[in-house]
XYZ file of C-alpha atoms in Angstrom:
591
model
C 88.497 94.030 126.579
C 91.583 93.580 124.583
C 94.938 93.875 126.263
C 96.963 96.948 125.208
C 98.714 97.356 122.395
C 102.443 96.055 122.099
C 103.550 100.032 121.213
C 101.904 100.904 124.913
C 102.474 97.655 126.759
C 104.518 96.638 129.475
C 108.542 96.566 128.045
C 109.343 93.612 130.357
C 105.828 91.761 129.145
C 107.135 92.501 125.155
C 110.886 90.853 126.202
C 109.102 88.202 127.290
C 107.089 87.930 124.893
C 110.165 88.299 122.492
C 111.783 85.855 124.171
C 108.792 83.531 123.942
C 108.908 83.873 120.293
C 112.504 83.100 119.742
C 112.655 80.332 121.569
C 109.396 78.825 119.730
C 111.030 79.990 116.099
C 114.414 77.883 117.327
C 113.092 74.884 118.554
C 110.820 74.682 115.366
C 113.803 75.019 113.263
C 115.967 72.162 115.302
C 112.587 70.541 115.150
C 112.781 70.673 111.253
C 116.590 70.133 110.493
C 115.703 66.825 113.124
C 113.195 65.700 110.552
C 115.114 66.644 107.612
C 118.257 64.629 109.252
C 115.777 61.408 109.199
C 114.733 61.635 105.805
C 117.909 61.696 103.973
C 119.172 59.103 106.339
C 116.032 56.959 106.121
C 115.873 56.938 109.480
C 112.446 56.784 112.641
C 110.821 58.841 112.308
C 111.222 58.657 108.334
C 110.583 54.912 108.389
C 107.524 55.750 109.218
C 105.192 58.301 106.639
C 101.867 58.732 109.181
C 104.348 59.087 112.315
C 106.624 61.566 110.000
C 103.907 63.405 108.547
C 102.090 63.869 111.907
C 105.382 65.265 113.075
C 106.459 67.497 110.777
C 102.972 69.057 109.990
C 102.779 70.240 113.719
C 106.519 71.519 113.606
C 105.220 73.417 110.022
C 102.881 74.685 111.773
C 101.886 74.709 115.190
C 104.545 77.117 115.775
C 102.572 79.804 113.953
C 99.822 79.635 116.768
C 102.043 80.431 119.301
C 104.040 83.015 117.325
C 100.212 84.774 116.521
C 98.887 84.069 120.191
C 101.928 84.913 122.620
C 101.226 89.272 122.532
C 97.040 88.707 123.324
C 96.165 85.396 124.588
C 96.698 84.064 128.348
C 99.151 82.104 128.171
C 96.215 79.225 129.608
C 94.486 79.972 126.833
C 97.166 79.802 123.953
C 97.973 76.088 125.650
C 95.004 74.613 125.755
C 94.446 75.998 121.471
C 98.242 74.871 121.037
C 97.251 71.494 122.375
C 93.677 71.119 120.220
C 96.056 72.082 116.933
C 98.779 69.579 117.473
C 95.676 67.006 117.596
C 94.054 68.665 114.634
C 97.116 68.588 112.503
C 99.065 65.290 113.787
C 95.203 63.888 112.993
C 94.891 65.181 110.441
C 98.033 64.530 108.328
C 98.566 61.100 109.418
C 95.397 60.198 108.398
C 96.192 62.144 104.298
C 99.520 59.811 104.033
C 97.169 56.808 105.138
C 94.247 57.727 102.997
C 96.253 58.399 100.285
C 95.948 62.255 100.381
C 99.240 63.277 100.824
C 102.383 60.814 100.459
C 106.167 61.502 101.864
C 108.080 62.557 99.268
C 112.562 61.084 99.475
C 113.276 64.865 99.086
C 110.986 67.149 101.511
C 109.983 67.560 104.271
C 106.905 68.882 103.964
C 104.487 65.768 102.669
C 102.535 66.603 99.560
C 98.894 66.875 98.663
C 96.086 68.402 99.551
C 95.343 68.494 103.155
C 98.739 70.085 103.914
C 97.133 73.201 103.110
C 93.507 71.945 104.326
C 95.623 71.850 107.813
C 97.054 75.517 107.225
C 93.614 76.744 106.257
C 91.696 74.840 109.259
C 94.528 76.537 111.314
C 94.286 79.511 110.097
C 90.271 80.167 110.506
C 90.275 78.477 113.652
C 93.039 80.634 115.652
C 91.218 84.096 114.291
C 88.135 82.632 116.053
C 89.990 81.669 119.225
C 91.867 84.511 119.696
C 89.722 87.560 119.220
C 86.806 85.446 120.990
C 89.667 85.694 123.858
C 90.830 88.967 123.765
C 87.088 90.053 124.343
C 86.256 87.668 126.866
C 83.283 85.713 125.693
C 81.999 82.663 122.791
C 82.067 84.872 119.904
C 83.824 88.387 119.641
C 82.634 91.860 117.190
C 82.862 91.635 114.189
C 85.649 94.730 114.211
C 87.766 92.741 116.002
C 87.419 89.567 113.757
C 88.689 91.498 111.147
C 91.110 93.137 112.648
C 93.233 90.363 114.374
C 92.469 88.284 110.375
C 93.783 91.000 108.638
C 96.422 92.010 110.839
C 98.441 88.245 111.073
C 97.593 88.175 106.976
C 99.920 90.862 106.733
C 102.151 89.991 109.305
C 102.524 86.472 107.468
C 103.156 88.413 104.494
C 105.734 91.008 105.653
C 107.641 88.146 108.055
C 107.826 86.154 104.756
C 109.542 88.707 102.960
C 111.834 89.651 105.793
C 112.687 85.846 105.926
C 113.537 85.907 102.020
C 115.916 89.186 102.264
C 117.870 87.325 105.240
C 118.640 85.050 103.382
C 119.367 87.353 99.666
C 121.822 88.843 102.069
C 123.480 85.811 103.066
C 123.892 84.381 99.182
C 125.298 88.145 98.759
C 127.878 88.103 100.924
C 128.737 84.422 100.197
C 128.976 85.701 96.903
C 131.069 88.534 97.880
C 133.766 86.264 100.434
C 133.933 83.865 97.308
C 135.450 86.361 95.148
C 138.251 86.445 97.193
C 138.675 82.960 97.992
C 136.776 82.829 102.031
C 134.209 79.795 101.204
C 133.371 79.405 105.341
C 130.179 81.314 104.324
C 128.991 79.000 101.463
C 129.762 76.652 102.727
C 127.697 77.494 106.684
C 124.678 78.698 104.467
C 124.611 74.810 102.421
C 124.733 73.251 106.312
C 120.821 72.332 107.507
C 121.723 72.243 110.884
C 122.191 76.383 110.854
C 119.626 76.530 106.844
C 116.728 75.392 109.458
C 116.912 76.979 112.612
C 117.942 80.724 110.858
C 115.083 79.884 108.711
C 111.825 79.782 111.806
C 114.179 82.416 114.236
C 114.103 85.417 111.610
C 110.620 84.221 110.469
C 109.971 84.520 114.655
C 111.492 87.596 115.054
C 110.017 89.718 111.576
C 107.220 88.539 113.678
C 107.732 90.047 117.110
C 108.983 93.185 114.954
C 105.929 93.915 112.907
C 104.114 93.238 116.315
C 105.737 96.519 118.007
C 105.407 98.070 115.707
C 101.036 96.831 114.982
C 100.767 100.763 113.312
C 102.310 100.445 110.990
C 100.985 97.086 109.480
C 97.419 98.534 110.060
C 98.651 101.475 107.991
C 99.883 98.522 105.532
C 96.506 96.813 106.015
C 94.616 100.330 104.830
C 96.368 100.777 102.279
C 96.432 96.913 100.334
C 92.903 96.820 101.330
C 91.824 100.322 99.656
C 93.998 99.282 96.389
C 91.813 95.914 96.432
C 88.614 97.608 96.971
C 88.529 99.277 93.854
C 88.787 95.922 91.593
C 86.170 95.287 92.982
C 83.770 97.659 90.053
C 86.151 95.725 87.165
C 85.196 92.374 88.682
C 81.478 93.118 89.211
C 82.081 94.479 85.615
C 83.972 91.245 84.228
C 80.947 88.874 86.691
C 78.052 90.356 84.700
C 80.080 90.855 81.328
C 80.318 87.005 81.572
C 77.090 86.207 82.994
C 74.931 88.493 80.176
C 76.930 86.997 77.266
C 75.941 83.295 78.512
C 72.290 82.880 77.013
C 73.713 84.427 73.899
C 76.774 81.834 73.807
C 75.378 79.086 75.053
C 76.738 76.854 77.776
C 77.931 74.618 75.618
C 81.482 76.110 75.259
C 81.387 76.816 79.197
C 81.519 73.175 79.778
C 83.863 71.510 76.730
C 86.710 73.803 78.943
C 86.458 71.347 81.316
C 87.580 73.985 83.671
C 84.241 75.547 83.982
C 83.741 74.654 87.449
C 87.185 75.766 88.662
C 86.866 79.309 86.769
C 83.321 80.163 88.554
C 84.704 79.383 91.611
C 87.583 81.543 91.518
C 85.460 84.396 90.462
C 83.136 83.873 93.308
C 86.764 83.571 95.675
C 87.208 87.155 93.520
C 84.397 88.985 94.815
C 84.072 87.430 97.844
C 87.229 88.772 98.853
C 87.183 92.078 97.467
C 83.713 93.181 98.649
C 85.618 92.262 101.785
C 88.151 94.934 100.883
C 85.107 97.368 100.221
C 83.268 96.489 103.635
C 86.537 96.464 106.017
C 85.568 96.385 109.187
C 81.695 98.163 108.493
C 82.356 101.175 110.157
C 83.366 103.618 107.750
C 80.881 103.395 104.299
C 82.874 103.546 101.314
C 82.569 105.973 98.477
C 79.227 105.309 96.527
C 80.899 103.445 93.397
C 82.175 101.034 95.856
C 78.919 100.763 97.570
C 76.480 99.847 94.650
C 78.852 97.796 93.638
C 79.583 95.447 96.302
C 75.653 95.418 96.553
C 75.675 93.941 92.920
C 78.806 91.193 93.977
C 76.285 89.964 96.373
C 73.649 89.070 93.931
C 76.287 87.979 90.767
C 77.001 85.698 93.669
C 74.506 83.232 93.263
C 73.964 82.425 89.779
C 77.896 82.338 89.931
C 77.945 79.807 92.664
C 74.533 77.794 90.642
C 76.531 77.859 86.837
C 79.686 75.690 89.084
C 77.328 73.683 91.269
C 75.963 72.432 88.339
C 79.061 72.061 86.063
C 80.627 69.850 88.804
C 77.285 67.722 88.717
C 77.299 67.449 84.510
C 80.831 65.697 85.511
C 79.987 63.427 88.595
C 77.351 62.536 86.916
C 79.049 61.700 83.617
C 82.192 60.648 84.738
C 81.611 59.764 88.705
C 82.884 61.318 91.722
C 86.944 61.913 91.722
C 88.668 63.683 94.736
C 89.100 66.479 93.161
C 85.855 66.338 92.375
C 84.073 65.736 96.367
C 86.832 68.928 96.656
C 85.197 71.304 94.181
C 81.064 70.329 95.835
C 82.476 71.248 99.664
C 83.703 74.561 98.173
C 80.368 74.913 96.192
C 78.724 74.331 99.599
C 80.704 76.863 101.417
C 80.339 79.323 98.455
C 76.519 78.829 98.507
C 76.940 79.728 101.387
C 78.042 83.316 100.855
C 75.649 83.528 97.771
C 72.792 83.446 99.837
C 74.143 85.366 103.111
C 75.576 88.342 100.315
C 72.821 87.826 98.552
C 70.403 89.319 102.237
C 73.010 91.765 102.913
C 72.835 93.431 99.608
C 68.754 93.905 99.295
C 68.597 94.298 103.269
C 67.541 97.297 103.932
C 68.980 99.595 107.152
C 72.999 99.836 107.413
C 74.987 98.767 104.507
C 75.469 95.522 104.316
C 75.732 94.584 107.941
C 74.457 90.892 107.461
C 77.645 90.523 105.709
C 79.427 90.116 109.337
C 77.218 87.321 110.560
C 77.602 85.415 107.436
C 81.673 85.484 107.190
C 81.872 84.966 111.281
C 78.835 82.150 110.063
C 80.839 80.286 107.045
C 83.762 80.928 109.344
C 82.562 77.937 111.478
C 81.037 76.019 108.501
C 84.484 75.946 106.647
C 86.046 74.610 109.489
C 83.332 71.536 109.994
C 83.433 71.243 106.072
C 87.238 71.077 106.496
C 86.990 68.320 108.743
C 84.728 66.308 107.596
C 86.668 66.194 104.716
C 89.743 64.917 105.818
C 88.474 62.699 107.958
C 86.780 59.391 107.516
C 83.798 60.937 107.677
C 84.135 61.704 104.234
C 87.212 60.495 102.916
C 87.078 62.128 98.881
C 89.213 59.160 98.258
C 86.858 57.062 100.029
C 83.504 58.240 98.098
C 85.488 58.638 94.685
C 86.503 54.969 94.651
C 83.220 53.666 95.843
C 82.328 55.716 93.365
C 83.953 54.505 90.488
C 84.133 51.153 91.993
C 79.466 51.342 91.476
C 79.614 53.043 87.943
C 82.183 49.753 86.656
C 79.444 47.355 88.350
C 76.704 49.361 86.956
C 78.058 48.998 83.200
C 78.006 52.841 82.978
C 81.510 51.843 81.846
C 82.986 49.506 80.166
C 85.670 47.409 81.996
C 88.502 48.445 79.614
C 87.797 52.310 79.659
C 87.760 52.185 83.751
C 90.296 53.916 85.361
C 92.363 51.283 86.454
C 95.876 53.631 87.055
C 93.139 56.188 89.983
C 93.068 53.048 91.838
C 96.982 52.251 91.456
C 98.732 55.731 91.891
C 96.004 57.791 92.874
C 93.415 55.892 95.938
C 96.165 54.672 98.390
C 95.906 51.938 99.988
C 91.812 51.918 99.409
C 92.364 51.412 95.860
C 94.879 48.489 95.949
C 92.300 46.771 97.957
C 90.140 48.066 95.557
C 92.227 45.969 93.243
C 92.850 43.337 94.659
C 89.176 42.845 94.330
C 88.507 43.172 90.845
C 91.592 40.770 90.678
C 89.348 37.925 91.216
C 86.188 39.534 89.921
C 83.919 36.837 87.708
C 84.241 39.478 84.549
C 87.443 37.995 83.116
C 88.104 41.690 81.322
C 87.647 43.494 84.664
C 90.224 41.353 86.488
C 92.599 41.107 83.248
C 92.476 44.982 83.533
C 92.834 44.546 87.518
C 96.350 42.255 87.842
C 97.841 44.715 84.800
C 96.921 47.820 87.074
C 98.877 45.904 90.030
C 102.333 44.784 88.505
C 102.841 48.884 86.870
C 104.790 51.029 88.230
C 104.112 54.102 87.248
C 100.558 55.589 85.152
C 99.919 54.258 81.797
C 99.374 57.079 79.383
C 94.966 55.999 78.032
C 95.075 55.578 74.568
C 91.723 56.785 75.105
C 90.978 58.747 71.038
C 87.697 57.920 70.619
C 86.386 60.690 72.987
C 87.992 62.858 71.010
C 85.737 65.171 69.619
C 86.915 66.785 66.412
C 84.445 69.378 65.701
C 86.273 70.957 68.465
C 89.410 71.442 66.898
C 90.255 75.193 66.498
C 90.744 75.574 62.935
C 92.806 79.288 61.596
C 92.236 81.248 60.447
C 89.112 81.816 61.547
C 86.492 80.852 59.455
C 87.402 78.275 57.975
C 86.147 74.856 58.939
C 87.287 70.941 58.497
C 86.541 68.553 56.180
C 82.942 66.137 57.395
C 84.131 63.818 55.291
C 87.158 64.238 58.215
C 85.197 64.730 61.552
C 82.957 61.827 61.286
C 85.451 59.406 59.147
C 89.459 59.714 61.044
C 89.962 56.782 62.604
C 90.003 57.316 66.628
C 93.675 56.010 66.510
C 94.918 58.761 64.808
C 94.727 62.038 67.026
C 94.745 60.438 70.168
C 97.212 62.879 71.341
C 94.223 65.203 71.408
C 91.759 63.006 73.668
C 92.057 65.035 76.628
C 91.955 68.527 75.235
C 90.455 68.420 72.004
C 90.935 73.041 72.172
C 94.532 72.393 72.304
C 94.820 70.899 68.681
C 94.730 73.552 66.315
C 94.157 72.761 63.017
C 94.994 74.179 59.642
C 94.531 73.311 55.842
C 97.067 73.328 53.386
C 97.155 71.522 49.707
C 100.694 69.981 50.940
C 101.811 67.887 47.423
C 100.164 70.057 44.904
C 97.680 67.642 44.002
C 94.653 70.562 44.215
C 92.900 68.681 47.682
C 93.769 70.420 50.980
C 95.410 68.130 53.540
C 94.474 68.785 57.108
C 97.619 70.023 59.640
C 96.387 69.413 63.198
C 99.604 70.221 66.039
C 99.777 67.249 68.467
C 101.730 68.896 71.361
C 104.782 70.374 69.701
C 104.513 68.667 66.240
C 102.150 69.181 62.803
C 100.411 66.118 62.152
C 99.082 66.164 58.325
C 96.324 63.681 57.148
C 95.837 63.010 53.376
C 92.341 62.419 51.753
C 93.385 58.756 50.096
C 90.505 56.583 48.231
C 87.964 58.581 50.721
C 89.547 57.440 54.006
C 91.897 60.374 55.784
C 94.948 58.536 56.808
C 98.406 60.422 57.835
C 100.713 61.600 55.677
C 103.756 62.169 57.658
C 104.633 64.786 60.487
C 105.906 68.293 60.529
C 108.504 69.172 63.855
C 109.714 72.155 64.510
C 113.508 72.994 63.435
C 114.884 74.697 65.737
C 113.291 73.379 69.540
C 110.177 74.565 70.387
C 108.140 77.076 69.303
C 104.640 78.822 69.396
C 102.930 76.805 66.396
C 99.269 78.340 67.495
C 100.008 81.396 67.640
C 101.939 80.774 64.734
C 98.659 79.339 63.146
C 96.328 81.940 64.311
C 98.204 84.333 61.133
C 96.533 81.768 58.499
C 100.237 81.668 56.701
C 101.052 78.148 55.913
C 103.643 77.042 52.712
C 105.424 74.480 51.735
C 109.122 74.764 51.224
C 110.261 71.873 49.271
C 114.023 70.900 49.662
C 115.783 67.784 48.358
C 115.850 65.894 49.865
C 112.642 66.223 51.882
C 110.029 68.927 51.692
C 109.775 71.174 54.918
C 106.809 73.331 56.359
C 106.369 76.814 56.638
C 104.063 78.111 59.162
C 104.357 81.807 59.568
C 107.634 81.894 58.642
C 108.661 79.093 60.999
C 109.843 75.974 59.140
C 109.444 72.202 60.271
C 110.600 69.397 58.745
C 108.157 66.651 57.217
C 108.732 63.448 57.896
C 106.533 61.366 55.383
C 104.666 58.213 56.646
C 106.738 55.424 56.574
C 109.733 57.864 55.915
C 108.283 57.903 52.442
C 110.750 59.859 49.716
C 109.109 63.402 48.812
C 106.215 63.649 46.666
C 106.746 63.560 42.857
C 107.044 66.402 41.207
C 107.621 69.153 44.117
C 109.406 71.956 43.285
C 112.810 72.445 45.076
C 114.154 75.772 43.126
C 111.961 77.904 45.728
C 110.492 77.993 48.412
C 106.883 78.786 48.247
C 104.525 80.461 50.562
C 100.944 80.887 50.073
C 98.155 82.077 52.931
C 95.802 79.141 53.347
C 92.593 79.295 51.566
């Protein structure tokens, strides 16, 4: 049994819900204004970050639970669910600040950190497990109800955000119009926090009410949106299948070299899941044959993509230990594995088309809640796991004291990291103790010049088909290219005889300049640096053309890259090479 649609409900009930929603929006806006004022005035609760984060999380997220549930849930059950939401939001936000997974910024009411996204996801998923069950008066609702309410509220959220944005756009337009005739009242009004916070929250609440009383229109927008998304599924299947089919020929090394393999693979898995659901919708109607087969194939492709993502994370953890990001990645792989198994069963099982998908979605919603609660509580705190992992690597000798990331403990691991640094400061190993003490004194992160890890073979060389001299790859001193240590693939290289001695120099783009290296007495040394004369340019795109040249002009030489002029500053500000021509500009194609 479900409540009547808002269009056919008792007008008094609709009016009561509208008033409650507007009051909720006003209360939210006033609370956010008070938090903003406390932050600027450096008054309580801003003086206690954990308390501030707890109140802010409640003020930001819990009103959405009330706005969404007012028209369909009994008030007693909604109150109980609201209390649970308050405890969850406040508890997770406070612990996130305490553990270092979130922080309070001086000018932002919203705490910064992945924990805030986790709270939003947890309450959204939780609400759409609670509300449908309450509507049907049963512990587990029918899949069609879960589908209908979840996607309806997703569309409502988007439309309400657009409505609120349009409201502010009109206010700024009014401000500009009246300012032209010397009336500044509106401009001053919209700049006042006591107006902007309540106005924004009330307009959002009003938008939720307006979309709720026209639920049929919302469902229409939802249907059109899902239909459009569904027809992207065949394309996504072709992309995923083509990628997997190409891997055996290209190998995995190129994939791992990106250092983004796990994130990209999990993103692909997420697209497959979302688009498959867009094609399946509530399962009451079978889609066109193309979409039906695309959904089955997508269900089978999820498994190898998830396995590759898990393997990519395992490689990084095995090589460099845990970090919070890798812990989050492991959690994502666990959830993705559940979808991969369930969707593969749905794709292969005979009978009603993809029917097991429904049970998979409901089960994985509960799993996702459990994973989020484990991650953002002391049970599996990513910061704690990461600190323990990195310290274990240091103690076992897997990482040398001078290569250990002390800045992670100092700036990214909160109180746990500070405690670890205190322990390391008293370590028997003098090198460890020295580095830990230095890290404790730092007020900002140190850029690590870890050039010894630069794999020069990974530098892309233009034009295509050229390669760097073996003596350069194996003989360049590590410190010469520290700017490429983190992302060698972002440092394109080229070859050009700069000084006319018949031997090509090596040009490497580092950030927005080109470093030039010359072979001298069998050793590659820095020849100079070429910098754009007219600000940042797209050097890599220009280098791909293969057009490198020298534009001699006293008292210095300039480098031409695809027509862009870069001023060469020789090493130690030496004079231009002898014999440089100054009477003309020469441009040659790199050989």
